[in-house]
Short mmCIF file of C-alpha atoms in Angstrom, two decimals:
data_model
loop_
_atom_site.label_atom_id
_atom_site.label_comp_id
_atom_site.label_asym_id
_atom_site.label_seq_id
_atom_site.Cartn_x
_atom_site.Cartn_y
_atom_site.Cartn_z
CA MET A 1 -25.00 -1.93 17.84
CA ILE A 2 -24.14 -1.36 14.23
CA LEU A 3 -21.26 -3.76 13.60
CA LEU A 4 -21.68 -7.39 14.58
CA GLU A 5 -19.17 -8.98 16.96
CA THR A 6 -16.64 -11.29 15.36
CA GLU A 7 -16.29 -13.64 18.30
CA ASN A 8 -19.12 -15.81 19.58
CA ARG A 9 -20.20 -14.24 22.84
CA VAL A 10 -21.68 -17.43 24.31
CA LEU A 11 -18.42 -19.34 23.79
CA TYR A 12 -16.34 -16.49 25.13
CA GLU A 13 -18.30 -15.92 28.32
CA THR A 14 -18.80 -19.61 29.11
CA LEU A 15 -15.14 -20.45 28.61
CA LYS A 16 -13.87 -17.38 30.42
CA ALA A 17 -16.06 -18.22 33.42
CA LYS A 18 -14.93 -21.86 33.48
CA PHE A 19 -11.24 -21.05 32.94
CA GLU A 20 -11.17 -18.42 35.66
CA ALA A 21 -13.27 -20.38 38.17
CA SER A 22 -11.52 -21.11 41.45
CA LYS A 23 -12.35 -24.81 41.22
CA PRO A 24 -13.35 -26.92 38.21
CA GLU A 25 -17.08 -26.92 37.48
CA SER A 26 -19.00 -29.21 35.17
CA VAL A 27 -20.19 -27.77 31.91
CA ASN A 28 -22.67 -28.90 29.28
CA ALA A 29 -23.82 -26.26 26.90
CA VAL A 30 -24.97 -25.96 23.34
CA ALA A 31 -24.68 -22.75 21.37
CA VAL A 32 -25.38 -21.60 17.84
CA ASP A 33 -23.81 -19.04 15.56
CA PHE A 34 -24.74 -17.40 12.25
CA ASP A 35 -24.84 -19.44 9.05
CA GLY A 36 -26.01 -22.62 10.78
CA VAL A 37 -22.93 -23.21 12.93
CA GLN A 38 -23.47 -25.24 16.12
CA TYR A 39 -21.22 -25.50 19.14
CA SER A 40 -21.04 -27.88 22.05
CA ILE A 41 -19.15 -27.24 25.29
CA SER A 42 -18.83 -30.30 27.50
CA ASN A 43 -16.58 -32.22 29.89
CA GLU A 44 -14.55 -35.09 28.50
CA ASN A 45 -16.03 -38.28 29.95
CA GLY A 46 -17.47 -36.34 32.86
CA ASP A 47 -14.02 -35.10 33.98
CA LYS A 48 -14.58 -31.56 35.32
CA GLY A 49 -10.95 -30.69 34.74
CA VAL A 50 -11.17 -31.08 30.97
CA ILE A 51 -13.37 -29.01 28.69
CA LEU A 52 -14.11 -29.93 25.10
CA VAL A 53 -15.33 -27.29 22.66
CA SER A 54 -16.69 -28.65 19.39
CA ALA A 55 -18.10 -26.94 16.33
CA LYS A 56 -20.21 -28.28 13.52
CA MET A 57 -20.46 -26.24 10.31
CA SER A 58 -21.66 -27.26 6.86
CA VAL A 59 -19.10 -24.95 5.29
CA PHE A 60 -16.20 -27.00 6.72
CA GLU A 61 -16.18 -29.45 3.80
CA ASP A 62 -15.64 -26.63 1.32
CA LEU A 63 -12.84 -25.19 3.45
CA VAL A 64 -10.87 -28.42 3.81
CA LYS A 65 -9.40 -28.16 0.34
CA HIS A 66 -8.26 -24.63 1.15
CA GLY A 67 -6.14 -25.65 4.09
CA VAL A 68 -8.47 -25.07 7.05
CA GLU A 69 -6.88 -27.89 9.02
CA ASP A 70 -3.43 -26.26 8.75
CA VAL A 71 -4.75 -22.88 9.85
CA LEU A 72 -6.51 -24.42 12.86
CA LYS A 73 -3.31 -26.23 13.85
CA ARG A 74 -1.43 -22.97 13.60
CA GLU A 75 -3.95 -21.00 15.65
CA TYR A 76 -4.75 -23.54 18.34
CA GLY A 77 -1.59 -25.66 18.51
CA ASN A 78 -1.93 -28.43 21.05
CA TYR A 79 -5.46 -27.52 21.98
CA LEU A 80 -6.66 -28.94 18.66
CA VAL A 81 -7.60 -32.62 18.84
CA ALA A 82 -9.48 -35.09 16.66
CA PRO A 83 -13.08 -33.95 16.15
CA GLN A 84 -15.84 -35.45 18.28
CA ASP A 85 -18.47 -37.60 16.61
CA GLY A 86 -20.84 -35.48 14.52
CA PHE A 87 -18.63 -32.39 14.68
CA ASN A 88 -15.98 -30.87 12.41
CA VAL A 89 -13.56 -29.31 14.92
CA THR A 90 -12.76 -30.02 18.55
CA LEU A 91 -10.57 -28.10 20.99
CA ARG A 92 -9.50 -29.67 24.28
CA PHE A 93 -8.66 -27.56 27.33
CA GLU A 94 -7.12 -29.06 30.44
CA LEU A 95 -7.87 -26.60 33.24
CA ALA A 96 -4.74 -27.52 35.16
CA SER A 97 -2.40 -26.65 32.32
CA LEU A 98 -3.90 -23.55 30.69
CA GLU A 99 -1.69 -20.67 29.64
CA GLU A 100 -1.47 -17.47 31.71
CA ASP A 101 -3.93 -15.19 29.97
CA LYS A 102 -7.17 -17.14 30.34
CA ALA A 103 -9.44 -14.40 29.00
CA GLU A 104 -7.34 -14.17 25.86
CA LEU A 105 -7.51 -17.95 25.45
CA ALA A 106 -11.29 -17.88 25.80
CA ARG A 107 -11.43 -15.12 23.21
CA LYS A 108 -9.28 -17.10 20.81
CA ALA A 109 -11.53 -20.12 21.19
CA SER A 110 -14.61 -18.01 20.52
CA LEU A 111 -13.09 -17.02 17.17
CA LEU A 112 -13.34 -20.63 16.00
CA LYS A 113 -15.74 -19.95 13.12
CA ARG A 114 -13.78 -16.97 11.87
CA ASN A 115 -10.52 -18.86 12.01
CA CYS A 116 -12.02 -21.48 9.73
CA TYR A 117 -12.81 -18.83 7.15
CA THR A 118 -9.29 -17.40 7.52
CA SER A 119 -7.98 -20.40 5.62
CA VAL A 120 -9.60 -19.68 2.27
CA PHE A 121 -9.15 -15.91 2.45
CA GLU A 122 -5.49 -16.09 3.44
CA LYS A 123 -4.78 -18.52 0.62
CA TYR A 124 -6.16 -16.13 -2.00
CA PHE A 125 -4.68 -13.05 -0.38
CA LYS A 126 -1.24 -14.68 -0.58
CA ILE A 127 -1.71 -15.49 -4.27
CA GLN A 128 -2.49 -11.83 -4.90
CA GLU A 129 0.48 -10.74 -2.80
CA ALA A 130 2.73 -12.80 -5.05
CA GLU A 131 1.10 -10.92 -7.94
CA GLU A 132 -0.22 -14.09 -9.52
CA SER A 133 -3.68 -15.21 -10.60
CA SER A 134 -5.58 -18.01 -8.96
CA LYS A 135 -6.03 -21.06 -11.17
CA GLU A 136 -9.33 -22.03 -9.66
CA MET A 137 -12.16 -20.00 -8.13
CA ALA A 138 -12.98 -20.88 -4.53
CA ILE A 139 -16.62 -21.80 -4.06
CA VAL A 140 -17.66 -21.68 -0.40
CA HIS A 141 -21.23 -22.66 0.48
CA TYR A 142 -21.41 -20.66 3.65
CA HIS A 143 -25.18 -20.61 3.94
CA GLU A 144 -28.07 -22.75 2.76
CA GLN A 145 -28.41 -22.12 -1.00
CA GLU A 146 -25.97 -19.20 -0.82
CA ALA A 147 -22.29 -19.22 -1.73
CA MET A 148 -19.14 -17.11 -1.79
CA TYR A 149 -16.93 -17.08 -4.87
CA ILE A 150 -13.33 -15.97 -4.34
CA GLU A 151 -10.79 -15.25 -7.05
CA ALA A 152 -7.31 -13.72 -6.92
CA LEU A 153 -5.69 -11.57 -9.60
CA PRO A 154 -2.28 -9.86 -9.54
CA ASP A 155 -3.73 -6.54 -8.37
CA ARG A 156 -6.92 -7.53 -6.52
CA VAL A 157 -9.02 -10.22 -4.88
CA THR A 158 -12.72 -10.38 -5.79
CA VAL A 159 -15.24 -11.92 -3.41
CA ILE A 160 -18.71 -12.45 -4.86
CA PHE A 161 -21.60 -13.24 -2.51
CA SER A 162 -24.83 -14.75 -3.72
CA THR A 163 -27.72 -14.15 -1.35
CA LEU A 164 -31.37 -15.12 -1.27
CA PHE A 165 -34.09 -12.80 0.03
CA LYS A 166 -36.84 -15.01 1.33
CA ASP A 167 -39.27 -12.13 1.95
CA PRO A 168 -40.27 -10.04 -1.11
CA ASP A 169 -40.08 -6.82 0.93
CA ASP A 170 -36.48 -7.69 1.79
CA VAL A 171 -35.68 -7.55 -1.92
CA VAL A 172 -36.68 -3.90 -2.18
CA ILE A 173 -35.08 -2.88 1.12
CA GLY A 174 -31.97 -4.84 0.12
CA LYS A 175 -31.72 -2.79 -3.06
CA VAL A 176 -31.71 0.44 -1.05
CA PHE A 177 -29.00 -0.87 1.27
CA LEU A 178 -26.82 -2.28 -1.49
CA GLN A 179 -27.03 0.97 -3.42
CA GLU A 180 -25.65 2.72 -0.33
CA PHE A 181 -22.83 0.18 -0.11
CA LYS A 182 -22.00 0.92 -3.71
CA ASP A 183 -22.03 4.69 -3.15
CA ALA A 184 -20.11 4.70 0.15
CA ARG A 185 -16.80 4.73 -1.68
CA LYS A 186 -17.43 8.41 -2.43
CA TYR A 187 -16.95 9.18 1.25
CA TYR A 188 -14.26 6.62 2.07
CA GLN A 189 -11.76 6.07 -0.71
CA GLN A 190 -9.98 3.41 1.25
CA ALA A 191 -13.03 1.13 1.13
CA PRO A 192 -13.24 -1.78 -1.29
CA GLN A 193 -15.32 -1.35 -4.41
CA VAL A 194 -18.81 -2.82 -4.12
CA LEU A 195 -20.99 -3.81 -7.07
CA PHE A 196 -24.28 -5.61 -7.06
CA SER A 197 -26.87 -7.09 -9.41
CA TYR A 198 -30.23 -8.76 -9.01
CA GLY A 199 -31.58 -11.85 -10.71
CA GLU A 200 -28.66 -12.81 -12.90
CA PRO A 201 -25.14 -13.71 -11.77
CA PRO A 202 -22.32 -11.39 -12.88
CA SER A 203 -20.19 -12.28 -15.91
CA GLU A 204 -17.23 -13.27 -13.70
CA LEU A 205 -19.22 -16.35 -12.67
CA LYS A 206 -19.81 -17.61 -16.19
CA GLY A 207 -19.39 -21.34 -16.33
CA VAL A 208 -19.92 -21.98 -12.63
CA SER A 209 -22.52 -24.64 -11.92
CA ASP A 210 -25.43 -24.44 -9.45
CA LEU A 211 -25.81 -20.69 -9.58
CA ILE A 212 -29.06 -19.50 -8.02
CA LYS A 213 -31.16 -17.20 -10.14
CA GLY A 214 -34.40 -15.32 -9.68
CA ASP A 215 -35.98 -12.00 -8.75
CA ASN A 216 -35.19 -12.50 -5.09
CA VAL A 217 -31.52 -13.35 -5.65
CA GLY A 218 -28.80 -10.76 -5.28
CA TYR A 219 -25.13 -10.94 -6.20
CA VAL A 220 -22.73 -8.61 -4.40
CA THR A 221 -19.13 -8.23 -5.55
CA PHE A 222 -16.39 -6.91 -3.30
CA VAL A 223 -13.15 -5.88 -4.96
CA LEU A 224 -10.39 -5.99 -2.36
CA PHE A 225 -7.25 -4.07 -3.24
CA PRO A 226 -3.67 -4.77 -2.10
CA ARG A 227 -4.13 -2.34 0.81
CA HIS A 228 -6.83 -4.66 2.18
CA THR A 229 -5.07 -7.94 1.47
CA LYS A 230 -1.58 -7.15 2.72
CA ALA A 231 -0.30 -9.06 5.72
CA ASP A 232 -0.99 -6.53 8.48
CA GLN A 233 -4.56 -5.85 7.26
CA ARG A 234 -5.64 -9.44 6.68
CA GLU A 235 -7.16 -10.00 10.10
CA ASN A 236 -9.26 -6.85 9.91
CA THR A 237 -10.41 -7.54 6.34
CA ILE A 238 -11.38 -11.13 7.10
CA ASN A 239 -13.27 -10.06 10.25
CA LEU A 240 -15.42 -7.74 8.17
CA ILE A 241 -15.89 -9.67 4.98
CA HIS A 242 -16.70 -13.13 6.26
CA GLN A 243 -19.80 -11.82 8.06
CA PHE A 244 -21.05 -9.51 5.30
CA ARG A 245 -24.18 -11.47 4.41
CA THR A 246 -25.21 -11.74 8.06
CA TYR A 247 -24.58 -8.02 8.54
CA LEU A 248 -26.74 -7.08 5.56
CA HIS A 249 -29.69 -9.26 6.54
CA TYR A 250 -29.42 -8.21 10.19
CA HIS A 251 -29.77 -4.55 9.28
CA ILE A 252 -32.62 -5.22 6.87
CA LYS A 253 -34.52 -6.99 9.65
CA CYS A 254 -33.72 -4.22 12.16
CA SER A 255 -35.17 -1.64 9.81
CA LYS A 256 -38.32 -3.69 9.34
CA ALA A 257 -38.72 -3.87 13.12
CA TYR A 258 -38.22 -0.11 13.38
CA LEU A 259 -40.81 0.54 10.65
CA HIS A 260 -43.23 -1.68 12.55
CA CYS A 261 -42.72 0.43 15.69
CA ARG A 262 -43.33 3.59 13.72
CA MET A 263 -46.49 2.24 12.18
CA ARG A 264 -47.81 1.21 15.57
CA GLY A 265 -47.14 4.71 16.92
CA LYS A 266 -48.80 6.38 13.98
CA THR A 267 -51.84 4.10 14.18
CA ASN A 268 -52.26 4.97 17.85
CA GLN A 269 -52.08 8.62 16.94
CA PHE A 270 -54.84 8.17 14.36
CA LEU A 271 -56.98 6.35 16.90
CA LYS A 272 -56.61 9.27 19.33
CA VAL A 273 -57.82 11.71 16.68
CA LEU A 274 -60.72 9.44 15.81
CA ASN A 275 -61.75 9.13 19.43
CA ARG A 276 -62.08 12.90 19.61
CA ALA A 277 -65.06 12.49 17.30
CA LYS A 278 -66.99 10.78 20.07
CA PRO A 279 -69.25 12.92 22.22
CA GLU A 280 -68.71 10.88 25.42
CA ALA A 281 -65.30 12.45 25.83
CA MET A 282 -66.94 15.88 26.00
CA THR A 283 -69.45 14.96 28.72
CA GLU A 284 -66.75 13.26 30.80
CA LYS A 285 -64.70 16.45 30.74
CA LYS A 286 -67.70 18.47 31.92
CA PHE A 287 -68.21 16.19 34.91
CA ALA A 288 -64.53 16.24 35.75
CA LYS A 289 -64.46 20.05 35.80
CA ARG A 290 -67.20 20.19 38.41
CA GLY B 1 -65.17 41.57 -3.01
CA VAL B 2 -64.93 37.79 -2.40
CA ILE B 3 -63.98 37.06 -6.01
CA LEU B 4 -61.29 39.71 -5.95
CA LYS B 5 -59.88 38.24 -2.72
CA GLN B 6 -59.75 34.73 -4.24
CA TRP B 7 -58.05 36.08 -7.39
CA TYR B 8 -55.50 37.89 -5.26
CA GLN B 9 -54.77 34.77 -3.20
CA ARG B 10 -54.24 32.74 -6.35
CA ARG B 11 -51.88 35.41 -7.72
CA VAL B 12 -49.87 35.32 -4.52
CA ALA B 13 -49.63 31.53 -4.66
CA ILE B 14 -48.45 31.56 -8.27
CA THR B 15 -45.93 34.34 -7.82
CA ALA B 16 -44.61 32.71 -4.66
CA GLY B 17 -43.35 30.01 -7.02
CA THR B 18 -45.22 27.01 -5.61
CA SER B 19 -44.74 23.83 -7.59
CA VAL B 20 -47.53 22.25 -9.61
CA MET B 21 -47.94 19.49 -7.04
CA ALA B 22 -48.40 21.89 -4.12
CA ALA B 23 -50.82 23.96 -6.15
CA THR B 24 -53.03 20.97 -6.83
CA LEU B 25 -53.05 19.77 -3.22
CA LYS B 26 -55.32 22.41 -1.71
CA PRO B 27 -58.09 22.24 -4.36
CA TYR B 28 -57.88 18.43 -4.24
CA LEU B 29 -58.35 18.28 -0.48
CA ASN B 30 -61.10 20.91 -0.61
CA ALA B 31 -63.00 18.94 -3.24
CA VAL B 32 -62.70 15.75 -1.17
CA ARG B 33 -63.82 17.52 1.99
CA THR B 34 -66.93 19.10 0.45
CA THR B 35 -67.94 15.86 -1.28
CA LEU B 36 -67.47 13.91 1.93
CA GLU B 37 -69.56 16.41 3.90
CA ALA B 38 -72.33 16.16 1.33
CA ALA B 39 -72.22 12.35 1.26
CA MET B 40 -72.28 12.09 5.02
CA CYS B 41 -75.98 12.86 5.26
CA LEU B 42 -76.98 9.39 6.37
CA GLU B 43 -80.17 8.09 7.89
CA ASN B 44 -81.36 4.75 9.16
CA PHE B 45 -82.84 2.53 6.44
CA TYR B 46 -84.30 -0.92 6.93
CA SER B 47 -83.40 -3.40 4.23
CA GLN B 48 -85.95 -3.57 1.41
CA ARG B 49 -84.90 -7.07 0.44
CA VAL B 50 -84.71 -8.98 3.69
CA GLU B 51 -87.25 -8.49 6.46
CA ARG B 52 -85.97 -7.10 9.76
CA HIS B 53 -82.44 -6.68 8.42
CA ASN B 54 -80.48 -3.46 8.39
CA LYS B 55 -77.48 -3.45 6.06
CA PRO B 56 -75.16 -0.78 4.65
CA GLU B 57 -76.70 -0.23 1.23
CA VAL B 58 -73.45 0.97 -0.33
CA GLU B 59 -72.00 -2.51 0.21
CA ILE B 60 -75.04 -4.51 -0.85
CA ARG B 61 -75.76 -2.40 -3.96
CA SER B 62 -78.98 -4.21 -4.77
CA SER B 63 -81.52 -1.35 -4.74
CA LYS B 64 -80.57 1.24 -7.33
CA GLU B 65 -82.86 3.94 -5.93
CA VAL B 66 -80.98 4.24 -2.64
CA LEU B 67 -77.54 4.49 -4.19
CA PHE B 68 -76.00 7.84 -5.14
CA THR B 69 -73.76 8.47 -8.13
CA PRO B 70 -70.17 7.56 -7.22
CA LEU B 71 -67.73 10.43 -7.53
CA GLU B 72 -64.03 10.05 -8.33
CA ILE B 73 -61.80 12.99 -7.44
CA CYS B 74 -58.40 12.71 -9.10
CA ARG B 75 -55.35 14.77 -8.27
CA ASN B 76 -53.48 12.91 -11.00
CA GLU B 77 -53.49 9.39 -12.46
CA LYS B 78 -52.04 7.79 -9.37
CA GLU B 79 -53.64 9.81 -6.58
CA LYS B 80 -57.41 9.74 -6.40
CA VAL B 81 -60.37 9.31 -4.09
CA LEU B 82 -63.61 7.44 -4.83
CA ILE B 83 -66.65 8.41 -2.80
CA GLU B 84 -69.68 6.12 -3.13
CA GLY B 85 -72.78 7.19 -1.27
CA SER B 86 -76.11 5.66 -0.36
CA ILE B 87 -78.99 6.42 1.94
CA ASN B 88 -77.50 4.85 5.06
CA SER B 89 -73.81 4.45 4.34
CA LEU B 90 -70.89 5.83 2.40
CA ARG B 91 -67.67 4.28 1.16
CA MET B 92 -64.51 6.29 0.58
CA SER B 93 -61.50 4.69 -1.10
CA ILE B 94 -58.10 6.33 -1.38
CA ALA B 95 -55.35 5.62 -3.90
CA ILE B 96 -52.10 6.81 -2.30
CA LYS B 97 -49.12 8.27 -4.10
CA GLN B 98 -46.41 5.62 -4.56
CA ALA B 99 -43.60 6.94 -6.68
CA ASP B 100 -41.21 3.97 -6.52
CA ASP B 101 -40.78 0.39 -5.32
CA ILE B 102 -39.84 1.36 -1.79
CA GLU B 103 -42.88 3.65 -1.39
CA LYS B 104 -45.05 0.82 -2.73
CA ILE B 105 -43.93 -1.65 -0.10
CA LEU B 106 -44.05 0.95 2.71
CA CYS B 107 -47.59 1.95 1.73
CA HIS B 108 -48.64 -1.67 1.42
CA LYS B 109 -47.19 -2.56 4.84
CA PHE B 110 -48.76 0.44 6.53
CA MET B 111 -52.21 -0.08 5.04
CA ARG B 112 -52.13 -3.78 5.89
CA PHE B 113 -51.08 -2.93 9.46
CA MET B 114 -54.06 -0.62 9.92
CA MET B 115 -56.59 -2.82 8.16
CA MET B 116 -55.73 -5.68 10.49
CA ARG B 117 -56.80 -3.36 13.33
CA ALA B 118 -60.00 -2.29 11.55
CA GLU B 119 -62.13 -3.17 14.59
CA ASN B 120 -60.44 -0.46 16.63
CA PHE B 121 -60.89 2.01 13.82
CA PHE B 122 -64.68 1.51 13.49
CA ILE B 123 -64.89 3.25 10.15
CA LEU B 124 -62.05 1.37 8.41
CA ARG B 125 -62.88 -1.38 5.95
CA ARG B 126 -60.90 -4.63 6.28
CA LYS B 127 -60.21 -4.79 2.57
CA PRO B 128 -59.70 -1.92 0.14
CA ILE B 129 -61.85 -1.61 -2.97
CA GLU B 130 -60.25 -2.93 -6.15
CA GLY B 131 -57.85 -0.35 -7.58
CA TYR B 132 -57.37 1.56 -4.30
CA ASP B 133 -55.10 1.21 -1.29
CA ILE B 134 -57.49 1.74 1.63
CA SER B 135 -61.23 2.13 2.12
CA PHE B 136 -63.48 3.58 4.79
CA LEU B 137 -67.06 2.49 5.40
CA ILE B 138 -69.13 5.04 7.34
CA THR B 139 -72.69 4.10 8.27
CA ASN B 140 -75.56 5.93 9.92
CA LEU B 141 -74.58 4.19 13.19
CA HIS B 142 -71.25 5.96 13.12
CA THR B 143 -72.77 9.36 12.35
CA GLU B 144 -75.25 8.85 15.16
CA GLN B 145 -72.46 8.05 17.66
CA MET B 146 -69.81 10.48 16.51
CA TYR B 147 -69.69 14.11 15.42
CA LYS B 148 -69.91 14.39 11.63
CA HIS B 149 -67.59 17.33 11.29
CA LYS B 150 -64.97 15.56 13.40
CA LEU B 151 -65.26 12.43 11.28
CA VAL B 152 -64.60 14.50 8.19
CA ASP B 153 -61.67 16.15 9.99
CA PHE B 154 -60.28 12.74 10.82
CA VAL B 155 -60.44 11.46 7.25
CA MET B 156 -58.83 14.64 5.90
CA GLU B 157 -56.06 14.51 8.48
CA PHE B 158 -55.58 10.84 7.65
CA MET B 159 -55.00 11.67 4.00
CA THR B 160 -52.33 14.28 4.66
CA GLU B 161 -50.62 12.32 7.42
CA ILE B 162 -50.27 9.15 5.34
CA ASP B 163 -48.24 10.87 2.65
CA LYS B 164 -46.04 12.49 5.28
CA GLU B 165 -45.50 9.25 7.15
CA ILE B 166 -44.54 7.29 4.03
CA SER B 167 -42.02 9.98 3.06
CA GLU B 168 -40.53 9.92 6.55
CA MET B 169 -40.30 6.13 6.62
CA LYS B 170 -38.53 6.18 3.27
CA LEU B 171 -36.06 8.76 4.56
CA CYS B 172 -35.40 6.63 7.66
CA LEU B 173 -34.76 3.59 5.53
CA ASN B 174 -32.34 5.45 3.30
CA GLY B 175 -30.61 6.90 6.34
CA ARG B 176 -30.23 3.51 7.93
CA GLY B 177 -28.89 2.06 4.72
CA ARG B 178 -26.30 4.79 4.51
CA ILE B 179 -25.20 4.42 8.13
CA SER B 180 -24.83 0.65 7.97
CA ALA B 181 -22.92 0.83 4.66
CA VAL B 182 -20.59 3.55 5.92
CA GLU B 183 -19.94 1.86 9.28
CA PHE B 184 -19.01 -1.36 7.53
CA LEU B 185 -16.84 0.07 4.80
CA LYS B 186 -15.02 2.70 6.83
CA ASN B 187 -13.42 -0.03 8.90
CA PHE B 188 -11.37 -1.21 5.96
CA ASN B 189 -7.98 0.46 6.09
#
């Protein structure tokens, strides 16, 4: 599995099962997603015929000023209700009055996190489409200590990610990976331009407060061109870009796991060679031959 | 006859266009092997300092007369081997080639992985000597239980395999980086 799924699989499968069940079943589940997002799937006041899906995400506050509430209303229509206590978004599904395509509805609900991010990206993509510049940079704290900075210009939208590598080995492996991201444009001209720097934030972020700095901090800039931000490509672009940080760290960790496997294999090989140095192996063979 | 043969072999190697690095590898490994074979003449030796104790003298280093002159065999500044001998034990430390940051962390990870399993390896030391990446401690107990020539074979194979493994791991990492970058970016239209 190279690319990460956009929808939340737990939400999708739970909801699909409950929607398509022959008779209403009770449900009480808790799920998590990347970047500290938490979900809760429950019955309203114990009523098996009504399912509430709630999400709690720290990034929601930053997205409010970029119109997330309007986007959610647009995507979920009447299913969107006032958020439950301790949560940011709540969807309410009455099993008796669901629309025809239940699997599709479950899928749409599982895209809750991504639809929240749609708000800020769409806003800036539209500014670029109108060939204007954004007055203010969007600062989205999508992860603990890490943020996304989005800016629109007449001919492009730049998205700058700041990311923290907690493990010092990750820093070095991250450099290798980010260099490949930068060079990939040679093979695929349609890809956005990727730039990165370590330690210091890029000049575009001059004047922004609370910027993290240090040897284990990386800044990655994506330059999205009109071909990526135009109306029919928006969904695809947002699907890819909003999960970039997760994707990068996921692959770094996968490679560390793979290296570990390799090292274990090689160590076992060395041990086999070393054990050949012992005479007991020779005498055992002699007995076995007889 | 023998000298002529060696001269001829060297001529062939040079005219075959081998790089400087490859040309230094064989003499380097040969020097390490012969030194190791010479140092591996170990015998039991009761401690002169503490009654009824039997310790590896190369580690204790208290009695000068039982210690042999340490020998450092260098292929270049970064790659070298230190062989310290004594009457009942020998210590061999290897400094492994690490050309860049990524090779440094791969080497470090790999050595740490093996040193944590030093018990299984018998002859591996849990900590490397200062200035080196990994150390072996071979005592008379080991040479009594295992074939000497096979122990030497093991250490020599270890040295060549490590370099190969680190290169392969680096290639894998680069490959994975390329695949994940390409998969991600090619999906933009």
